[in-house]
Coordinates of C-alpha atoms and ligand atoms in Angstrom, one line a residue:
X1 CA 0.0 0.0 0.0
X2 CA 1.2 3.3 -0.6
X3 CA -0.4 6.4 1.3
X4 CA -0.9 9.1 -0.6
X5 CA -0.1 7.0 -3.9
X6 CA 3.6 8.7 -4.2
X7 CA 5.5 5.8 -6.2
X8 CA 2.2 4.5 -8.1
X9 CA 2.2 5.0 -12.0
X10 CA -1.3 5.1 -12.7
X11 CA -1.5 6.6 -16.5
X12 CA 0.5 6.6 -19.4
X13 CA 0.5 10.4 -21.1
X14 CA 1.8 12.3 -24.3
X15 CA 0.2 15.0 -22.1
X16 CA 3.4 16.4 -20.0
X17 CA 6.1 14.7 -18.0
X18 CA 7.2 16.2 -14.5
X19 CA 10.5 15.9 -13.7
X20 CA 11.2 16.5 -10.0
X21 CA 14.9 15.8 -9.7
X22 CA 15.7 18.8 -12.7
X23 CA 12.8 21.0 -12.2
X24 CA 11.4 20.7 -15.5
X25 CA 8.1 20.6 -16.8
X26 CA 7.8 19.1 -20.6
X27 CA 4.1 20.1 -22.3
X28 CA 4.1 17.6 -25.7
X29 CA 8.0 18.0 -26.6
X30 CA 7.4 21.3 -25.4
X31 CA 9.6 22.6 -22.2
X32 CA 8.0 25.4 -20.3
X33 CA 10.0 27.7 -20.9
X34 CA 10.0 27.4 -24.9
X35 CA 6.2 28.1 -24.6
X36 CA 5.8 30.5 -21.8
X37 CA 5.8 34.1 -23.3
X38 CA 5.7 32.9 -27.1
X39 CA 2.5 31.1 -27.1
X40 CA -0.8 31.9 -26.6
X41 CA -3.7 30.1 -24.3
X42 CA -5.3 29.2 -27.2
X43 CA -2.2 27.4 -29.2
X44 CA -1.4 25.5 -26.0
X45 CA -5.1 24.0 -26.0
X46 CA -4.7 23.3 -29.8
X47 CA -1.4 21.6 -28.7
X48 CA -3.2 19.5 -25.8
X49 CA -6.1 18.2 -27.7
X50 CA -4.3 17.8 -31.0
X51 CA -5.2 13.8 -31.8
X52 CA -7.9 13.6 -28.9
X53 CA -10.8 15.6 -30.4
X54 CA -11.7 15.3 -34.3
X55 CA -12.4 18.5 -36.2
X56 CA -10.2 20.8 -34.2
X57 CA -10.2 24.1 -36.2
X58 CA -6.3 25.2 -36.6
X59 CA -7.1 28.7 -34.9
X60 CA -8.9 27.8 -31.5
X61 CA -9.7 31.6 -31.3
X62 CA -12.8 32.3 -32.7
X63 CA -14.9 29.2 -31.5
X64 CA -13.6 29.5 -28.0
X65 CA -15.1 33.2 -28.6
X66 CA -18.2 31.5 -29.5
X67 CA -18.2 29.5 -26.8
X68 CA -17.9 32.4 -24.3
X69 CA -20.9 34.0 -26.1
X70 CA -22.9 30.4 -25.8
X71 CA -22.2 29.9 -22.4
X72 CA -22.6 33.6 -21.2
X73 CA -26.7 33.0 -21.9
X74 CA -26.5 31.3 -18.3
X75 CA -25.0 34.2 -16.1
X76 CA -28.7 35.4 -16.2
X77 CA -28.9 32.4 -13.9
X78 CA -27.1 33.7 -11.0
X79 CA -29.1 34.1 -8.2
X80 CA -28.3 35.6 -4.5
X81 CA -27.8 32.3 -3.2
X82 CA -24.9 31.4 -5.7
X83 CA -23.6 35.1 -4.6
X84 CA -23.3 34.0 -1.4
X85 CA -20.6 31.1 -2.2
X86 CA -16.8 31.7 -3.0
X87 CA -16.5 32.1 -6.5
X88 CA -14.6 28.9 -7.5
X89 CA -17.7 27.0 -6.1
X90 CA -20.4 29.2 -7.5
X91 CA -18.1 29.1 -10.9
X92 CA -18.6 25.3 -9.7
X93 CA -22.7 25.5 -9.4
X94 CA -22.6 27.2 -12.7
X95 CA -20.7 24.9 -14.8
X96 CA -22.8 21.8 -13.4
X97 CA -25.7 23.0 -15.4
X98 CA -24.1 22.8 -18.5
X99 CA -24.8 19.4 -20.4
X100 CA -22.1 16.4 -20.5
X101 CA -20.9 15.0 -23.5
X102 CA -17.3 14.2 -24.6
X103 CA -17.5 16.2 -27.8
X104 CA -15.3 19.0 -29.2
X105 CA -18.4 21.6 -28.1
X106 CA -18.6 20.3 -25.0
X107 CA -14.7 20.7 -24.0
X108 CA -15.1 24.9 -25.2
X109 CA -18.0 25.4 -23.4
X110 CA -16.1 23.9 -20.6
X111 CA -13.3 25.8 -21.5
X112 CA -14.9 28.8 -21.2
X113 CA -16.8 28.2 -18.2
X114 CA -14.6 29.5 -16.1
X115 CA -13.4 32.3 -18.2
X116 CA -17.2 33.8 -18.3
X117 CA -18.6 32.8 -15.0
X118 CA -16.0 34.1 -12.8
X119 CA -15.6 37.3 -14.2
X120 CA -19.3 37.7 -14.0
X121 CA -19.7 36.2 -10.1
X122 CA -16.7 38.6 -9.3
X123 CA -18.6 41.6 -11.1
X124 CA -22.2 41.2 -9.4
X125 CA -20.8 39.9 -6.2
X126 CA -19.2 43.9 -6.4
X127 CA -22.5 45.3 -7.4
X128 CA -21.5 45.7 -10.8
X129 CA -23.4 44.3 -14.1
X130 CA -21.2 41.4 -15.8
X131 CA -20.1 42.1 -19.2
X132 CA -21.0 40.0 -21.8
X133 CA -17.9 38.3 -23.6
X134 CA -16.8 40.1 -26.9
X135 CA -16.2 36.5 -29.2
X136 CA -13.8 38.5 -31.7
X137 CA -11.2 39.4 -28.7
X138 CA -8.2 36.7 -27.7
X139 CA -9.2 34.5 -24.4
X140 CA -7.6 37.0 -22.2
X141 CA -7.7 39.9 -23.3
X142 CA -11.4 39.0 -23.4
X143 CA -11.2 37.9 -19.3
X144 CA -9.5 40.8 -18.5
X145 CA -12.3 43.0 -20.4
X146 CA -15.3 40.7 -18.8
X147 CA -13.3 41.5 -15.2
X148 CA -12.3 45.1 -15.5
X149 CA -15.5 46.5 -18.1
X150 CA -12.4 48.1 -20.0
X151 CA -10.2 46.6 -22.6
X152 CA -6.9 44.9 -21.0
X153 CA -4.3 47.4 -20.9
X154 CA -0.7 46.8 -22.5
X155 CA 1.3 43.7 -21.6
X156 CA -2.0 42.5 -19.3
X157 CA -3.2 40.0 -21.4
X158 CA 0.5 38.8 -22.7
X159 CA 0.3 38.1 -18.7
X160 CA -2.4 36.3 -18.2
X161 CA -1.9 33.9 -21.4
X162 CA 1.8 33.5 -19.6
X163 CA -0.3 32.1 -16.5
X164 CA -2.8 30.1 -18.4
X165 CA -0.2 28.4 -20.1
X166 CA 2.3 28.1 -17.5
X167 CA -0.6 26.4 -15.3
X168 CA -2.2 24.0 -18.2
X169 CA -0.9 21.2 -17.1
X170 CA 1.1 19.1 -14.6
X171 CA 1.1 15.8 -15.0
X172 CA -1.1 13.6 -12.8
X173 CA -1.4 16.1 -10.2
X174 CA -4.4 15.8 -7.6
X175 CA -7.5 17.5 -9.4
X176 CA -6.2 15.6 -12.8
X177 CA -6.2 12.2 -11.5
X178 CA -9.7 12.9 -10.0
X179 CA -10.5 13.9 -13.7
X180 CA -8.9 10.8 -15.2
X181 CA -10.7 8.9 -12.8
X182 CA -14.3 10.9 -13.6
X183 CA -13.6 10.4 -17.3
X184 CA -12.8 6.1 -16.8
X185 CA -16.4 5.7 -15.5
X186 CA -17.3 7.1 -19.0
X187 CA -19.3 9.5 -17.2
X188 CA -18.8 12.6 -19.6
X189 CA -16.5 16.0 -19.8
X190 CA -18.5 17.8 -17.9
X191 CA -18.2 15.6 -14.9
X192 CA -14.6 15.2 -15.3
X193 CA -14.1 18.7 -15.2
X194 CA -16.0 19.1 -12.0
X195 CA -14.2 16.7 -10.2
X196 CA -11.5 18.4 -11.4
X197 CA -12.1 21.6 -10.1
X198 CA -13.5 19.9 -6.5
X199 CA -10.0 18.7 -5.8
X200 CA -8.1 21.5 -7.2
X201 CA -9.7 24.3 -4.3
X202 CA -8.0 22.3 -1.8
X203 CA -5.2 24.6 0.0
X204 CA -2.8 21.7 -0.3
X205 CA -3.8 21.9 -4.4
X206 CA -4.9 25.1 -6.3
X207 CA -6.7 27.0 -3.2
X208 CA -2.7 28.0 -1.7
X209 CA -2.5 30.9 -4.0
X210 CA -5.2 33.2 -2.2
X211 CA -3.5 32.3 1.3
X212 CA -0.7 33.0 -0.1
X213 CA -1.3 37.3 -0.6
X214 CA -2.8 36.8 3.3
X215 CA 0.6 35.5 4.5
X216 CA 2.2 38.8 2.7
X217 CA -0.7 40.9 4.2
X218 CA 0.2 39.7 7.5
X219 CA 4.3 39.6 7.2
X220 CA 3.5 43.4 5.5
X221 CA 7.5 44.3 5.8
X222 CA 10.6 42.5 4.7
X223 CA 11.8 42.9 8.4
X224 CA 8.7 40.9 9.7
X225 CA 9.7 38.0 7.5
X226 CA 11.7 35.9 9.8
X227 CA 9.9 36.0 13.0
X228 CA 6.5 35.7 11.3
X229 CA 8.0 32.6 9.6
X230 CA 9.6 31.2 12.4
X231 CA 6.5 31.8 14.3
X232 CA 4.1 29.8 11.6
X233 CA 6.2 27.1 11.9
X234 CA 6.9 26.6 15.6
X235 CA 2.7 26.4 15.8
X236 CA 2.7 23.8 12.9
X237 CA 1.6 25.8 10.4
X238 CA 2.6 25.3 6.3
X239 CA 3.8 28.1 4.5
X240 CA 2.0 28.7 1.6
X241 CA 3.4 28.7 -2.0
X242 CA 6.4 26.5 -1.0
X243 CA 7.1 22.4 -0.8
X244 CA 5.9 19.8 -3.6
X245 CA 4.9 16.7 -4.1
X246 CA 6.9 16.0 -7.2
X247 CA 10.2 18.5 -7.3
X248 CA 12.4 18.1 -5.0
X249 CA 14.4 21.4 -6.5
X250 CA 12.7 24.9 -7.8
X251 CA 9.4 24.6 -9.4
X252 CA 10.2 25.4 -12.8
X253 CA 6.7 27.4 -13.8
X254 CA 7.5 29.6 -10.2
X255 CA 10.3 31.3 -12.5
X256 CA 8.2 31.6 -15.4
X257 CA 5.4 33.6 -13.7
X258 CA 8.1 35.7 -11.7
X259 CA 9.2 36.5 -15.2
X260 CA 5.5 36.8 -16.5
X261 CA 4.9 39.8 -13.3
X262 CA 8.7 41.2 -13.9
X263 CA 7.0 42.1 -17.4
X264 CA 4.4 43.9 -16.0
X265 CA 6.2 45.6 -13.3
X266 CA 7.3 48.4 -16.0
X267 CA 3.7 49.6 -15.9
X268 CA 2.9 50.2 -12.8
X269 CA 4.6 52.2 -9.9
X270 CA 3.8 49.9 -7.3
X271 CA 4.6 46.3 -8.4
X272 CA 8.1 46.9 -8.2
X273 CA 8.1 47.2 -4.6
X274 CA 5.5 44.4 -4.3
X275 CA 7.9 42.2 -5.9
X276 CA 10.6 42.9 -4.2
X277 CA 9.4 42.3 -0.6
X278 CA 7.5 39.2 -2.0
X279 CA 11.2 38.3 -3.0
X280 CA 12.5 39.4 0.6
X281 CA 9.6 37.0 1.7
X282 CA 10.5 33.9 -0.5
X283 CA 14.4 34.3 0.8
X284 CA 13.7 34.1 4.7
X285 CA 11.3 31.4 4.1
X286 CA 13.3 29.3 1.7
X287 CA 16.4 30.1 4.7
X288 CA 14.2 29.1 7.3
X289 CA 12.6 25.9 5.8
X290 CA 15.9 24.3 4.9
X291 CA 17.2 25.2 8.6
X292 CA 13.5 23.4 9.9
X293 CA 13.8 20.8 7.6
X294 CA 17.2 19.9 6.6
X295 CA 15.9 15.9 5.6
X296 CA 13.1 17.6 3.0
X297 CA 14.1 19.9 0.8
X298 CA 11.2 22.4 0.4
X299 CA 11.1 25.1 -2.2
X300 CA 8.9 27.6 -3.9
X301 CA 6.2 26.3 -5.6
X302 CA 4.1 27.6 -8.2
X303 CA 1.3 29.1 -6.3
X304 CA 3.8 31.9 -4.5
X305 CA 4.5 33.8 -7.5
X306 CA 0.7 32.9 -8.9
X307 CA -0.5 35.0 -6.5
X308 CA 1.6 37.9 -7.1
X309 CA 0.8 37.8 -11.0
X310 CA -2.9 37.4 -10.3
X311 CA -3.0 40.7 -7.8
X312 CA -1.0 42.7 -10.4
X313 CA -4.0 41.7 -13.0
X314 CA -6.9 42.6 -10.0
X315 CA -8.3 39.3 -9.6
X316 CA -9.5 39.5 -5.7
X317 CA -7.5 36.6 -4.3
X318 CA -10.4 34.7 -3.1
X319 CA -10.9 34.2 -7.3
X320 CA -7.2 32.7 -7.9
X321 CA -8.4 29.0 -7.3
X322 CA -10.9 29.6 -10.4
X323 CA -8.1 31.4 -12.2
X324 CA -6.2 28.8 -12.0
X325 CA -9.6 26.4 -13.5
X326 CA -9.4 28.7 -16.2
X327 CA -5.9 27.4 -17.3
X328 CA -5.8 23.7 -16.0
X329 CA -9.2 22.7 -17.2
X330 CA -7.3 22.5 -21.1
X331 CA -5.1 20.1 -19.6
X332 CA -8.0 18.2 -17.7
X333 CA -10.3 17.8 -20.7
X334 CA -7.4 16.4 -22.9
X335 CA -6.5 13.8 -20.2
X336 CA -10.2 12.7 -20.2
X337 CA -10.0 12.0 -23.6
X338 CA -6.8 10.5 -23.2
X339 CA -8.0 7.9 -20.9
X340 CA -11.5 7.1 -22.6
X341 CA -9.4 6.9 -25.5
X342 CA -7.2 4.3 -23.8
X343 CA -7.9 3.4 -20.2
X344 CA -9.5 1.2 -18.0
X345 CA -12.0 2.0 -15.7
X346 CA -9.5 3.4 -12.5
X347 CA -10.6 1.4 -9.7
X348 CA -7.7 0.7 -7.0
X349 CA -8.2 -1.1 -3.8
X350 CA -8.0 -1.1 0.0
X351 CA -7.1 -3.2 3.0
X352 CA -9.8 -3.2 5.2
X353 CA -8.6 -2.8 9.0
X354 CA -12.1 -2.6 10.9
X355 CA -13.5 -4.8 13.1
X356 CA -13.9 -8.5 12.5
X357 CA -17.6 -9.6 12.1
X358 CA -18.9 -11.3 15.4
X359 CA -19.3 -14.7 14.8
X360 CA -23.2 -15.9 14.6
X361 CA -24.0 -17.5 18.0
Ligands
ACO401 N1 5.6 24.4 5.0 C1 6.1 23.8 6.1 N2 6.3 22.4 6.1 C2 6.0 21.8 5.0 C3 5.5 22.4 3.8 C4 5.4 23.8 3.8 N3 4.9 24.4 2.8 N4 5.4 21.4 2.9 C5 5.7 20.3 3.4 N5 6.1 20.5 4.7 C6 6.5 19.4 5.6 C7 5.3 18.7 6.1 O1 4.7 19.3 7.3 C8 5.8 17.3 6.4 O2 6.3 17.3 7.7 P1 6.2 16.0 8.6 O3 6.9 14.9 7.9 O4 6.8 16.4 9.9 O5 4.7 15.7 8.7 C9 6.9 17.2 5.4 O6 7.3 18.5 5.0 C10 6.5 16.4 4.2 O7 5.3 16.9 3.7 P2 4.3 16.0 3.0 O8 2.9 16.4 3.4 O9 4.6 14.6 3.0 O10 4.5 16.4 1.5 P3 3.5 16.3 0.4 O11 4.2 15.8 -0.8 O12 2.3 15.5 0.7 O13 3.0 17.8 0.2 C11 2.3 19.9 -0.5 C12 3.1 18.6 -0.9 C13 0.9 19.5 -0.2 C14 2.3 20.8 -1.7 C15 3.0 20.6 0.7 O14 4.3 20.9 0.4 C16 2.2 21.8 1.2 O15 1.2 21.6 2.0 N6 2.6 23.0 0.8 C17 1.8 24.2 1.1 C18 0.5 24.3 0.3 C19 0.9 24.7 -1.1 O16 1.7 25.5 -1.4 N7 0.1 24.0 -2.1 C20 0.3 24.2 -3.5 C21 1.0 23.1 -4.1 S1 1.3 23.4 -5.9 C22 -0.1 22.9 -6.6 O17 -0.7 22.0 -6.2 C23 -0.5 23.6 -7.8

């Protein structure tokens, strides 16, 4: 038995391949770094379900647009109650109403669940109207428009396709073995995509990010960093943004959204400062972790520098977990596919340690 599942190969994948010894992340013969910056969301979904849908147009761009328009008809939907949730989970609510299938339209409208939905939660849990989703606009340049009611300004969207991309997929990580395992009771897109996004708010998975601007909140100078750290950790605490599963070195996609935010930093007055105490931040705790736990080497993750990219485009952080959908749910849908295509139904098995049944008298 293996808790946890850490030395079990359950899938074989052209998908990506995680290397945790090098730090490096390989998206279909792709590394990260040769598509982070150059490639768009929409190229990298092209890339992901190249062979595992039929009929995939060679420019994803305008029928994603279409399906943004399609699947905006349901924002009229939204009702108090579903304002009352955290966005991820009434982004959640929403996207269960739309149909299953394991069709080419089913995977865009899932694809641009998110994209629509949270933007328009976000807006009318403000008070504001949601904007409808202009179809002729790039995926997110048209977020950032749906989010902000103004077009994105220069370098944001460049920024959030470098996030989208960067976070598309990660081998079989948490919320895309919950997918895989959706998808091998034959049980449709939709559904694998919502178990999906059900694993991936956990704070040990895609919910960190949000904690992550709190921990900066609350450290709120560089020479707070140290006590504040030590402090979490004598009480137990995790620190947010840092250790991994898989890599034992650097996270290879926390460099590429550091770079992603660097880029933006040279329009705004106040990011430059905000990076550099995040990086005063990510020092002391990367000094303090390998001086708590010199057996487990525990480095930054993706989420840390997630959150920092996410703030400088305005997302609230209590929306990064359904940022995050927005990017990952390209790489869930393809793994679906990938396993109906050639998988088995996933069903592993226990050892039963309760009581013994009394014998009859
Ligand atoms: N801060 C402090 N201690 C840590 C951290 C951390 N961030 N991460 C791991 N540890 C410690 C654990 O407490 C554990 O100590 P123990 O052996 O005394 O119990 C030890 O290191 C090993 O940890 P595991 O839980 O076995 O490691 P696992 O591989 O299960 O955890 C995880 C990986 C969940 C990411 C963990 O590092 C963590 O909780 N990090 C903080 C949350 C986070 O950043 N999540 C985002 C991950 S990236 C992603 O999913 C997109």
């Amino acid at each position: 038995m293996s808790e946890g599942l850490d030395d079990v190969v359950a899938a074989r994948t052209v998908l990506s391949e995680v290397d945790g010894q090098a730090g490096r992340l390989v998206i279909r013969g792709w590394t990260l770094d040769q598509l982070v910056g150059r490639t768009r969301f929409e190229e990298v979904v092209r890339l992901l379900f190249d062979g595992f849908f039929e009929d995939l147009p060679e420019d994803l761009t305008a029928a994603l647009g279409a399906a943004r328009a399609e699947v905006f008809s349901a924002v009229g939907a939204i009702d108090d109650r579903l304002l009352d949730l955290e966005p991820v989970e009434a982004m959640r609510a929403l996207t269960a109403r739309l149909p299953d299938g394991d069709d080419l339209a089913t995977a865009l409208r899932l694809l641009a669940a998110p994209a629509v939905f949270t933007p328009a939660i976000l807006r009318l849990q403000a008070g504001d109207s949601p904007v409808a989703p202009d179809p002729s606009l790039g995926h997110s340049a048209d977020i950032l428009r749906m989010l902000h009611a103004r077009p994105a300004a220069a370098g944001q969207a460049e920024a959030l396709d470098a996030y989208l991309v960067t976070v598309c997929d990660h081998g079989l990580n948490a919320s895309t073995f919950a997918a895989r395992v959706v998808a091998s009771t034959r049980a449709g897109l939709t559904s694998a995509v919502l178990a999906g996004i059900s694993a991936l708010k956990g704070p040990l998975h895609g919910g960190a990010p949000g904690p992550v601007i709190e921990m900066l909140d609350a450290i709120g100078k560089p020479a707070n960093a140290r006590p504040w750290i030590e402090a979490a950790l004598a009480r137990g605490d995790r620190l947010m943004g840092f250790g991994h599963r898989i890599y034992r070195v650097r996270d290879p996609r926390a460099d590429a959204l550091k770079g992603a935010v660097r880029r933006l930093a040279d329009q705004s007055s106040s990011l430059p400062g905000r990076i550099a105490f995040a990086e005063a931040v990510e020092a002391a705790a990367l000094a303090i972790l390998k001086a708590h736990r010199p057996d487990r080497p525990l480095d930054v993750n993706v989420e840390f520098f997630t959150a920092l990219l996410l703030e400088a485009l305005a997302f609230p952080p209590n929306a990064f977990t359904a940022v995050f959908a927005m990017g990952r749910t390209a790489g869930w849908l393809a793994h679906a596919r990938e396993q109906l295509a050639g998988g088995r139904l996933i069903r592993p098995q226990s050892v039963y340690v309760g009581p013994t049944p009394l014998k009859a008298a």
